[in-house]
Amino acid sequence: MSLSHAILASLSDNTYSGYDLAKQFDGSVGFFWKATHQQIYRELRKLEEAKFINSQEIAQEGRPNKRVFSITETGKNHLRKWITEPTELSTTKEEILIKVFAGHLVPKTKLIQELEHQRYCHQERLTVYKGIEHQFVRDVNADSREVRYKYLTLRRGIRFEKEWIAWYEETINFLAELPED
Amino acid sequence: MSLSHAILASLSDNTYSGYDLAKQFDGSVGFFWKATHQQIYRELRKLEEAKFINSQEIAQEGRPNKRVFSITETGKNHLRKWITEPTELSTTKEEILIKVFAGHLVPKTKLIQELEHQRYCHQERLTVYKGIEHQFVRDVNADSREVRYKYLTLRRGIRFEKEWIAWYEETINFLAELPED
DNA sequence: CACTACATGTAATATGTTACATGATTGC
DNA sequence: GCAATCATGTAACATATTACATGTAGTG
């Protein structure tokens, strides 16, 4: 599974604690890979056993100590191998499409209501992404290789939110013009 | 979880055996919700316990008997309720974006190779969808409400494959112009 | 004084994957 | 005769989700 790869990818250019990673999985990498902190801590243990990462206890005043993880050369090679090996297309699971698929069961207006709710959520996410893009553009002068690659993933986020919104428009209009109901 | 909803949606306008459903989850609904036959059989047992569906043994000559499932009124209402209740955006898990995110670890050409592989897979899937669309267009004259709703999900499939391909183009070009490596 | 952020964990349950098992029919 | 399709299932294992647990520090 790829949670391990997502963690290794996060650690590929920086060190993080489990807590930091959980936050990353709530933004950044989290935009295309979700995980709870419980999953992350469990996976970190496995990755350390496999010698793909190692950890160091950092004492902190006031706050509880933290364990900071860094990727090993073995871990990097493992990631590199996976990146270059062809993988299948990731499978998507879209609840909204199940809803539309069985949409004939409910009054048209109710379905449209839910479609509008989802469209709104995508709109909000798009705004978040654009904000992040703004930051990126500033950094572009002093940009490192790493940053540019991350920017590409952000671009896909922006494009896809726009595409979702366009499909919602099309779908809502189509339904609005259906005579039934 | 929504596997149950996906099954109920499939049964919303027809009766199917577990085997039939497994096939549906390999095409049709399967384009936005994957499940293996084991998952499906397990879920069917639960749905029957909950009285959302009921089954009938159908004797067949030659072939093993099959149990055909149909949705109950309770099941339909359960689905209806879920459709109209607002749900969160579905989370996506995209391996290719993890690969791009950590792309700085490998030679640029290797990453491009994998991007091209993925783009090719999307291209193939788009061709499949367009073939299905062709069928739909023929049926549109004799079209039922159900068919039109299904068509909307297909439209999203087509739009999104096109969008993926466009992002791959953009990304591959961007990488090709990077000086490094 | 309640809430949020920091920091890590256990336990139970739900989902998903992989392998194995059975047995008939149809097509090459 | 061998593979594929029809049809359903068990068992073991891997992943993911939800709830609960613990304790400090800073903010309003």
mmCIF file of N, CA, C and O in Angstrom, chain A residues 159-160 163, chain B residues 119 122-123 125-126 129-130 133 155-169:
data_model
loop_
_atom_site.group_PDB
_atom_site.id
_atom_site.type_symbol
_atom_site.label_atom_id
_atom_site.label_comp_id
_atom_site.label_asym_id
_atom_site.label_seq_id
_atom_site.Cartn_x
_atom_site.Cartn_y
_atom_site.Cartn_z
ATOM 1 N N ARG A 159 -6.665 22.467 -11.147
ATOM 2 C CA ARG A 159 -7.337 22.049 -12.383
ATOM 3 C C ARG A 159 -8.536 21.181 -12.079
ATOM 4 O O ARG A 159 -9.588 21.323 -12.690
ATOM 5 N N PHE A 160 -8.359 20.240 -11.152
ATOM 6 C CA PHE A 160 -9.439 19.298 -10.889
ATOM 7 C C PHE A 160 -10.606 19.922 -10.161
ATOM 8 O O PHE A 160 -11.751 19.575 -10.430
ATOM 9 N N GLU A 163 -12.543 21.588 -12.784
ATOM 10 C CA GLU A 163 -13.241 20.602 -13.599
ATOM 11 C C GLU A 163 -14.489 20.084 -12.881
ATOM 12 O O GLU A 163 -15.557 19.958 -13.473
ATOM 13 N N ARG B 119 -0.552 8.491 -18.457
ATOM 14 C CA ARG B 119 -1.348 9.229 -19.439
ATOM 15 C C ARG B 119 -1.942 8.262 -20.457
ATOM 16 O O ARG B 119 -3.111 8.360 -20.819
ATOM 17 N N HIS B 122 -4.944 6.543 -19.075
ATOM 18 C CA HIS B 122 -6.116 7.422 -19.074
ATOM 19 C C HIS B 122 -6.700 7.536 -20.477
ATOM 20 O O HIS B 122 -7.915 7.554 -20.655
ATOM 21 N N GLN B 123 -5.826 7.596 -21.450
ATOM 22 C CA GLN B 123 -6.257 7.679 -22.845
ATOM 23 C C GLN B 123 -7.102 6.454 -23.203
ATOM 24 O O GLN B 123 -8.161 6.565 -23.807
ATOM 25 N N ARG B 125 -8.743 4.525 -21.146
ATOM 26 C CA ARG B 125 -10.009 4.546 -20.414
ATOM 27 C C ARG B 125 -10.996 5.505 -21.073
ATOM 28 O O ARG B 125 -12.177 5.213 -21.183
ATOM 29 N N LEU B 126 -10.458 6.615 -21.557
ATOM 30 C CA LEU B 126 -11.308 7.584 -22.261
ATOM 31 C C LEU B 126 -11.953 6.937 -23.490
ATOM 32 O O LEU B 126 -13.140 7.136 -23.764
ATOM 33 N N TYR B 129 -14.841 4.827 -22.378
ATOM 34 C CA TYR B 129 -15.984 5.665 -22.013
ATOM 35 C C TYR B 129 -16.705 6.183 -23.247
ATOM 36 O O TYR B 129 -17.922 6.219 -23.305
ATOM 37 N N LYS B 130 -15.922 6.609 -24.237
ATOM 38 C CA LYS B 130 -16.539 7.141 -25.448
ATOM 39 C C LYS B 130 -17.346 6.069 -26.168
ATOM 40 O O LYS B 130 -18.401 6.361 -26.735
ATOM 41 N N GLU B 133 -20.517 5.840 -24.384
ATOM 42 C CA GLU B 133 -21.337 7.009 -24.691
ATOM 43 C C GLU B 133 -22.087 6.812 -26.013
ATOM 44 O O GLU B 133 -23.256 7.163 -26.137
ATOM 45 N N ARG B 155 -20.660 11.139 -18.198
ATOM 46 C CA ARG B 155 -20.133 12.434 -18.610
ATOM 47 C C ARG B 155 -18.986 12.885 -17.699
ATOM 48 O O ARG B 155 -17.986 13.409 -18.161
ATOM 49 N N ARG B 156 -19.176 12.659 -16.419
ATOM 50 C CA ARG B 156 -18.122 13.050 -15.499
ATOM 51 C C ARG B 156 -16.868 12.217 -15.782
ATOM 52 O O ARG B 156 -15.752 12.729 -15.786
ATOM 53 N N GLY B 157 -17.065 10.921 -16.071
ATOM 54 C CA GLY B 157 -15.922 10.065 -16.410
ATOM 55 C C GLY B 157 -15.157 10.615 -17.601
ATOM 56 O O GLY B 157 -13.930 10.731 -17.566
ATOM 57 N N ILE B 158 -15.882 10.971 -18.630
ATOM 58 C CA ILE B 158 -15.249 11.478 -19.855
ATOM 59 C C ILE B 158 -14.516 12.789 -19.589
ATOM 60 O O ILE B 158 -13.358 12.960 -19.950
ATOM 61 N N ARG B 159 -15.210 13.708 -18.926
ATOM 62 C CA ARG B 159 -14.597 15.009 -18.615
ATOM 63 C C ARG B 159 -13.317 14.827 -17.833
ATOM 64 O O ARG B 159 -12.313 15.503 -18.080
ATOM 65 N N PHE B 160 -13.364 13.943 -16.826
ATOM 66 C CA PHE B 160 -12.207 13.803 -15.962
ATOM 67 C C PHE B 160 -11.036 13.129 -16.629
ATOM 68 O O PHE B 160 -9.886 13.495 -16.384
ATOM 69 N N GLU B 161 -11.316 12.183 -17.481
ATOM 70 C CA GLU B 161 -10.191 11.566 -18.202
ATOM 71 C C GLU B 161 -9.516 12.623 -19.075
ATOM 72 O O GLU B 161 -8.293 12.700 -19.139
ATOM 73 N N LYS B 162 -10.320 13.449 -19.713
ATOM 74 C CA LYS B 162 -9.751 14.522 -20.550
ATOM 75 C C LYS B 162 -8.907 15.468 -19.701
ATOM 76 O O LYS B 162 -7.829 15.895 -20.112
ATOM 77 N N GLU B 163 -9.406 15.772 -18.538
ATOM 78 C CA GLU B 163 -8.708 16.684 -17.652
ATOM 79 C C GLU B 163 -7.378 16.082 -17.192
ATOM 80 O O GLU B 163 -6.345 16.757 -17.171
ATOM 81 N N TRP B 164 -7.402 14.800 -16.829
ATOM 82 C CA TRP B 164 -6.158 14.116 -16.462
ATOM 83 C C TRP B 164 -5.143 14.243 -17.601
ATOM 84 O O TRP B 164 -3.988 14.623 -17.381
ATOM 85 N N ILE B 165 -5.587 13.925 -18.796
ATOM 86 C CA ILE B 165 -4.675 13.941 -19.945
ATOM 87 C C ILE B 165 -4.073 15.332 -20.118
ATOM 88 O O ILE B 165 -2.863 15.473 -20.324
ATOM 89 N N ALA B 166 -4.910 16.359 -19.961
ATOM 90 C CA ALA B 166 -4.417 17.731 -20.097
ATOM 91 C C ALA B 166 -3.363 18.040 -19.026
ATOM 92 O O ALA B 166 -2.334 18.658 -19.306
ATOM 93 N N TRP B 167 -3.595 17.578 -17.799
ATOM 94 C CA TRP B 167 -2.614 17.808 -16.735
ATOM 95 C C TRP B 167 -1.306 17.078 -17.037
ATOM 96 O O TRP B 167 -0.221 17.598 -16.816
ATOM 97 N N TYR B 168 -1.424 15.869 -17.558
ATOM 98 C CA TYR B 168 -0.209 15.127 -17.921
ATOM 99 C C TYR B 168 0.587 15.867 -18.978
ATOM 100 O O TYR B 168 1.803 15.996 -18.869
ATOM 101 N N GLU B 169 -0.091 16.396 -19.985
ATOM 102 C CA GLU B 169 0.588 17.174 -21.020
ATOM 103 C C GLU B 169 1.348 18.335 -20.389
ATOM 104 O O GLU B 169 2.533 18.524 -20.611
#
